CSV table of C-alpha atoms in Angstrom, one decimal:
chain,number,residue,atom,x,y,z
U,1,MET,CA,67.5,102.9,158.6
U,2,PHE,CA,67.1,102.0,162.1
U,3,PRO,CA,63.7,103.6,162.6
U,4,ASN,CA,63.0,101.9,165.9
U,5,ASN,CA,66.4,102.4,167.2
U,6,LYS,CA,66.0,99.1,168.4
U,7,ALA,CA,69.6,97.5,169.6
U,8,TRP,CA,70.5,94.3,168.1
U,9,ILE,CA,72.5,93.0,171.3
U,10,THR,CA,71.9,92.8,174.5
U,11,VAL,CA,74.2,92.2,177.6
U,12,PRO,CA,74.0,88.7,178.0
U,13,ASP,CA,75.2,88.7,173.8
U,14,ILE,CA,78.7,90.6,174.4
U,15,ILE,CA,79.5,88.6,177.7
U,16,PRO,CA,80.6,85.3,176.1
U,17,PHE,CA,83.0,87.3,173.7
U,18,PHE,CA,83.6,90.3,176.1
U,19,ALA,CA,83.3,89.0,179.7
U,20,VAL,CA,84.7,92.5,181.1
U,21,LEU,CA,81.4,93.2,180.8
U,22,SER,CA,79.2,92.7,184.0
U,23,PRO,CA,75.6,90.8,183.8
U,24,ASN,CA,74.1,93.5,186.2
U,25,THR,CA,75.2,96.1,183.8
U,26,PRO,CA,71.9,98.1,183.3
U,27,THR,CA,70.1,97.8,179.5
U,28,ALA,CA,69.9,101.5,179.2
U,29,GLN,CA,73.6,101.9,179.8
U,30,ILE,CA,74.7,99.9,177.0
U,31,GLU,CA,72.1,100.4,174.6
U,32,GLN,CA,73.2,103.5,173.3
U,33,GLN,CA,76.3,102.0,172.7
U,34,VAL,CA,75.1,99.3,170.8
U,35,ILE,CA,73.1,102.0,168.7
U,36,LEU,CA,75.7,104.3,168.2
U,37,ALA,CA,78.1,101.1,166.9
U,38,GLN,CA,74.9,100.2,164.6
U,39,THR,CA,74.1,103.6,162.8
U,40,LEU,CA,77.9,104.7,162.6
U,41,ASP,CA,80.8,101.8,163.1
U,42,VAL,CA,78.2,98.9,160.8
U,43,LYS,CA,76.7,101.0,158.3
U,44,ASN,CA,80.4,102.0,157.4
U,45,GLY,CA,81.3,98.8,157.4
U,46,LEU,CA,78.9,96.7,155.4
U,47,PRO,CA,76.8,97.6,152.4
U,48,LYS,CA,73.5,99.6,152.9
U,49,ALA,CA,71.3,97.0,151.5
U,50,LEU,CA,73.0,94.3,153.4
U,51,VAL,CA,72.5,96.2,156.5
U,52,THR,CA,68.7,97.0,156.2
U,53,ALA,CA,68.0,93.5,154.9
U,54,LEU,CA,69.8,93.0,158.5
U,55,ASN,CA,67.6,95.4,160.6
U,56,THR,CA,64.5,94.0,158.9
U,57,ALA,CA,65.4,90.4,159.8
U,58,ILE,CA,66.2,90.9,163.7
U,59,LEU,CA,63.2,93.1,163.9
U,60,ALA,CA,61.4,90.5,162.9
U,61,SER,CA,62.8,88.0,165.2
U,62,PRO,CA,62.4,84.9,164.4
U,63,GLN,CA,61.0,82.6,167.0
U,64,GLN,CA,61.9,79.4,168.5
U,65,TYR,CA,61.0,76.1,166.6
U,66,ARG,CA,58.0,74.7,168.5
U,67,THR,CA,56.8,71.2,168.4
U,68,ASN,CA,52.9,70.3,167.5
U,69,LYS,CA,52.8,73.6,165.3
U,70,THR,CA,52.5,73.1,161.8
U,71,TYR,CA,54.6,75.8,159.9
U,72,VAL,CA,54.1,77.1,156.0
U,73,ASP,CA,56.2,78.3,153.5
U,74,GLY,CA,58.6,81.2,154.7
U,75,ASP,CA,58.5,80.9,158.2
U,76,LYS,CA,61.1,81.4,159.7
U,77,VAL,CA,62.4,79.4,163.2
U,78,PHE,CA,65.3,79.4,165.5
U,79,TYR,CA,66.2,75.5,166.3
U,80,ASN,CA,69.8,73.9,168.1
U,81,SER,CA,71.3,77.5,167.3
U,82,VAL,CA,70.4,77.7,163.4
U,83,PHE,CA,68.2,79.6,161.8
U,84,TYR,CA,65.8,78.1,159.1
U,85,ILE,CA,63.2,79.2,156.3
U,86,ALA,CA,60.2,76.3,155.6
U,87,LEU,CA,60.4,76.0,152.1
U,88,ASP,CA,56.6,74.2,152.0
U,89,ALA,CA,54.2,73.1,154.1
U,90,ILE,CA,55.6,71.6,157.5
U,91,ALA,CA,53.8,68.7,158.9
U,92,VAL,CA,53.5,68.8,162.6
U,93,ASN,CA,56.8,67.7,164.5
U,94,GLU,CA,59.0,67.7,161.9
U,95,ALA,CA,62.0,69.4,162.9
U,96,PRO,CA,64.6,71.1,161.1
U,97,PRO,CA,67.1,70.0,159.5
U,98,SER,CA,65.4,68.3,156.5
U,99,ALA,CA,64.6,68.5,153.0
U,100,ASP,CA,61.6,70.8,154.1
U,101,TRP,CA,63.8,73.6,155.9
U,102,ALA,CA,66.7,75.6,154.3
U,103,ASN,CA,69.7,77.6,156.6
U,104,TYR,CA,68.1,81.5,157.0
U,105,GLU,CA,71.7,82.3,156.1
U,106,LEU,CA,70.9,86.2,156.5
U,107,MET,CA,70.0,85.5,160.3
U,108,ASN,CA,72.9,82.8,161.0
U,109,PHE,CA,75.5,85.3,159.3
U,110,TYR,CA,74.2,87.6,162.0
U,111,ASN,CA,74.3,85.0,164.5
U,112,VAL,CA,77.7,83.9,163.8
U,113,PHE,CA,79.7,86.8,162.6
U,114,VAL,CA,77.7,90.2,163.0
U,115,LYS,CA,76.6,89.5,166.7
U,116,ARG,CA,80.5,89.2,167.8
U,117,TRP,CA,81.6,91.9,165.9
U,118,LEU,CA,78.8,94.3,167.1
U,119,ALA,CA,79.7,93.3,170.6
U,120,GLY,CA,83.3,94.8,169.6
U,121,LEU,CA,82.1,97.8,168.4
U,122,THR,CA,80.1,98.0,171.4
U,123,MET,CA,82.8,97.8,173.9
U,124,LYS,CA,85.2,99.9,171.6
U,125,ARG,CA,82.5,102.4,172.4
U,126,TYR,CA,81.9,101.7,175.8
U,127,MET,CA,85.0,101.0,177.7
U,128,PRO,CA,86.4,104.9,177.8
U,129,TYR,CA,83.4,105.4,179.7
U,130,LEU,CA,83.1,102.4,181.5
U,131,GLY,CA,82.7,103.0,185.5
U,132,LEU,CA,82.4,107.0,184.9
U,133,HIS,CA,79.3,109.4,185.6
U,134,GLY,CA,79.1,112.9,184.5
U,135,THR,CA,77.2,115.4,187.4
U,136,GLN,CA,77.3,119.0,187.6
U,137,TRP,CA,80.1,118.9,190.1
U,138,GLY,CA,82.4,117.3,187.2
U,139,LEU,CA,83.3,113.8,186.1
U,140,GLU,CA,83.4,111.0,189.1
U,141,GLN,CA,84.5,107.6,189.0
U,142,PHE,CA,82.9,104.5,191.2
U,143,ASN,CA,84.9,101.6,192.6
U,144,GLN,CA,83.2,98.5,194.4
U,145,GLU,CA,84.8,98.7,198.7
U,146,GLY,CA,88.2,96.9,198.5
U,147,PHE,CA,88.9,97.5,194.5
U,148,GLY,CA,91.0,100.1,193.3
U,149,GLN,CA,90.4,102.4,190.5
U,150,VAL,CA,91.5,101.7,186.9
U,151,SER,CA,94.4,103.7,185.7
U,152,ASP,CA,94.1,105.6,182.4
U,153,LYS,CA,96.8,103.3,181.3
U,154,ARG,CA,95.4,100.3,182.0
U,155,ARG,CA,92.2,101.2,180.5
U,156,ALA,CA,93.9,102.1,177.3
U,157,GLU,CA,95.7,98.3,177.4
U,158,LEU,CA,91.8,96.9,177.9
U,159,LEU,CA,91.0,98.8,174.8
U,160,ASN,CA,93.7,98.2,172.4
U,161,SER,CA,93.0,94.6,173.5
U,162,ILE,CA,89.3,94.8,172.4
U,163,ALA,CA,90.3,96.7,169.1
U,164,GLY,CA,92.5,93.8,168.4
U,165,GLN,CA,89.6,91.2,168.8
U,166,THR,CA,87.1,92.9,167.2
U,167,SER,CA,89.3,93.5,164.3
U,168,ALA,CA,89.8,90.0,164.3
U,169,TYR,CA,85.9,89.3,164.0
U,170,GLU,CA,85.6,91.7,161.3
U,171,SER,CA,88.4,90.2,159.0
U,172,GLU,CA,86.7,86.8,159.8
U,173,MET,CA,83.0,88.3,158.4
U,174,ILE,CA,84.8,89.7,155.7
U,175,ASN,CA,86.3,86.6,154.5
U,176,TYR,CA,83.1,84.6,154.8
U,177,LEU,CA,81.2,87.3,152.6
U,178,ASN,CA,83.8,87.1,150.0
U,179,GLU,CA,83.5,83.1,150.0
U,180,VAL,CA,80.1,83.4,149.8
U,181,ASN,CA,80.6,86.3,147.0
U,182,TRP,CA,78.5,88.8,149.0
U,183,THR,CA,75.4,86.6,148.2
U,184,LEU,CA,73.0,85.4,151.2
U,185,ASP,CA,69.8,83.6,150.5
U,186,GLY,CA,70.0,84.4,146.7
U,187,VAL,CA,70.5,88.3,147.3
U,188,THR,CA,73.8,89.7,146.3
U,189,TYR,CA,74.7,92.5,148.3
U,190,GLU,CA,76.7,95.1,146.3
U,191,ARG,CA,79.4,97.2,147.9
U,192,ASP,CA,78.4,100.8,148.1
U,193,THR,CA,82.0,101.8,146.7
U,194,LEU,CA,85.2,99.7,145.2
U,195,CYS,CA,87.5,101.1,147.6
U,196,LYS,CA,85.5,102.2,151.0
U,197,GLN,CA,86.2,102.9,154.8
U,198,VAL,CA,85.7,99.6,156.4
U,199,GLN,CA,86.6,101.3,160.4
U,200,SER,CA,88.2,103.9,162.0
U,201,LYS,CA,90.7,103.1,165.1
U,202,LEU,CA,89.6,105.0,168.4
U,203,PRO,CA,92.6,107.3,169.2
U,204,PHE,CA,94.1,106.4,172.3
U,205,THR,CA,95.4,110.2,173.0
U,206,VAL,CA,92.1,110.8,174.8
U,207,ILE,CA,92.9,108.2,177.7
U,208,GLY,CA,96.3,108.6,177.8
U,209,ALA,CA,97.6,105.9,175.6
U,210,GLY,CA,99.0,108.5,173.2
U,211,ALA,CA,98.5,105.9,170.1
U,212,ARG,CA,98.4,106.9,166.3
U,213,ASN,CA,95.1,107.0,164.7
U,214,GLN,CA,95.1,103.9,162.1
U,215,ARG,CA,92.1,103.9,158.8
U,216,ARG,CA,91.9,100.6,157.3
U,217,PHE,CA,90.5,100.5,153.8
U,218,LEU,CA,89.2,97.9,150.9
U,219,ASP,CA,90.8,98.5,147.5
U,220,GLU,CA,89.2,97.0,144.7
U,221,ASN,CA,90.6,93.5,145.2
U,222,ASN,CA,89.4,93.5,149.0
U,223,ASN,CA,93.0,93.8,150.0
U,224,ARG,CA,93.4,96.0,153.3
U,225,VAL,CA,95.2,99.4,152.8
U,226,ILE,CA,96.4,101.3,155.9
U,227,TRP,CA,97.5,104.5,156.4
U,228,GLU,CA,98.4,106.0,159.4
U,229,GLU,CA,97.7,109.7,160.2
């Protein structure tokens, strides 16, 4: 499903939602967690057909709208924070929105809902390892001069906060999909099962918090059902 292993988001996409991440974070350091979140969490939370369509659209990378360029039917652009699809041959300098442009719903869904949800999923995977480095001599934790180490308790508190924020983003995304009947750009993305696992909360026992593991499911009426292990 992700043949190119291309991350859907980068550090600048995450920081607006989770400012705790440093803008100097190396791409390779966070990209692995983004791809894991995509291939494990996103695949588990959305219909396969929708994930495939998103991956194709994101890899196509619609370009910023340009003046002095003629667009033809089907061309896709990004303009003033919104994605558009050309409906016909567009005259030079006829910028969207207009009757000749339609909202590119799939990419706008990604831009408004999926991006921040994926940012949260990424941070949930990255936070337990933030600041840690494994060597042949063991696990090391680096800290800037003048700053103390983050305790396991504080790390767990931050992770709980991120998990709650991510869950809120997920709920808003699912609510939106319900509002549009899981249809974007005229394509209906059926759910894979009537009762599917949406997300598993990371058990914080691995970092000392001792919280119970929760699993959230959607029943046939799209209501959340929660089991605690």
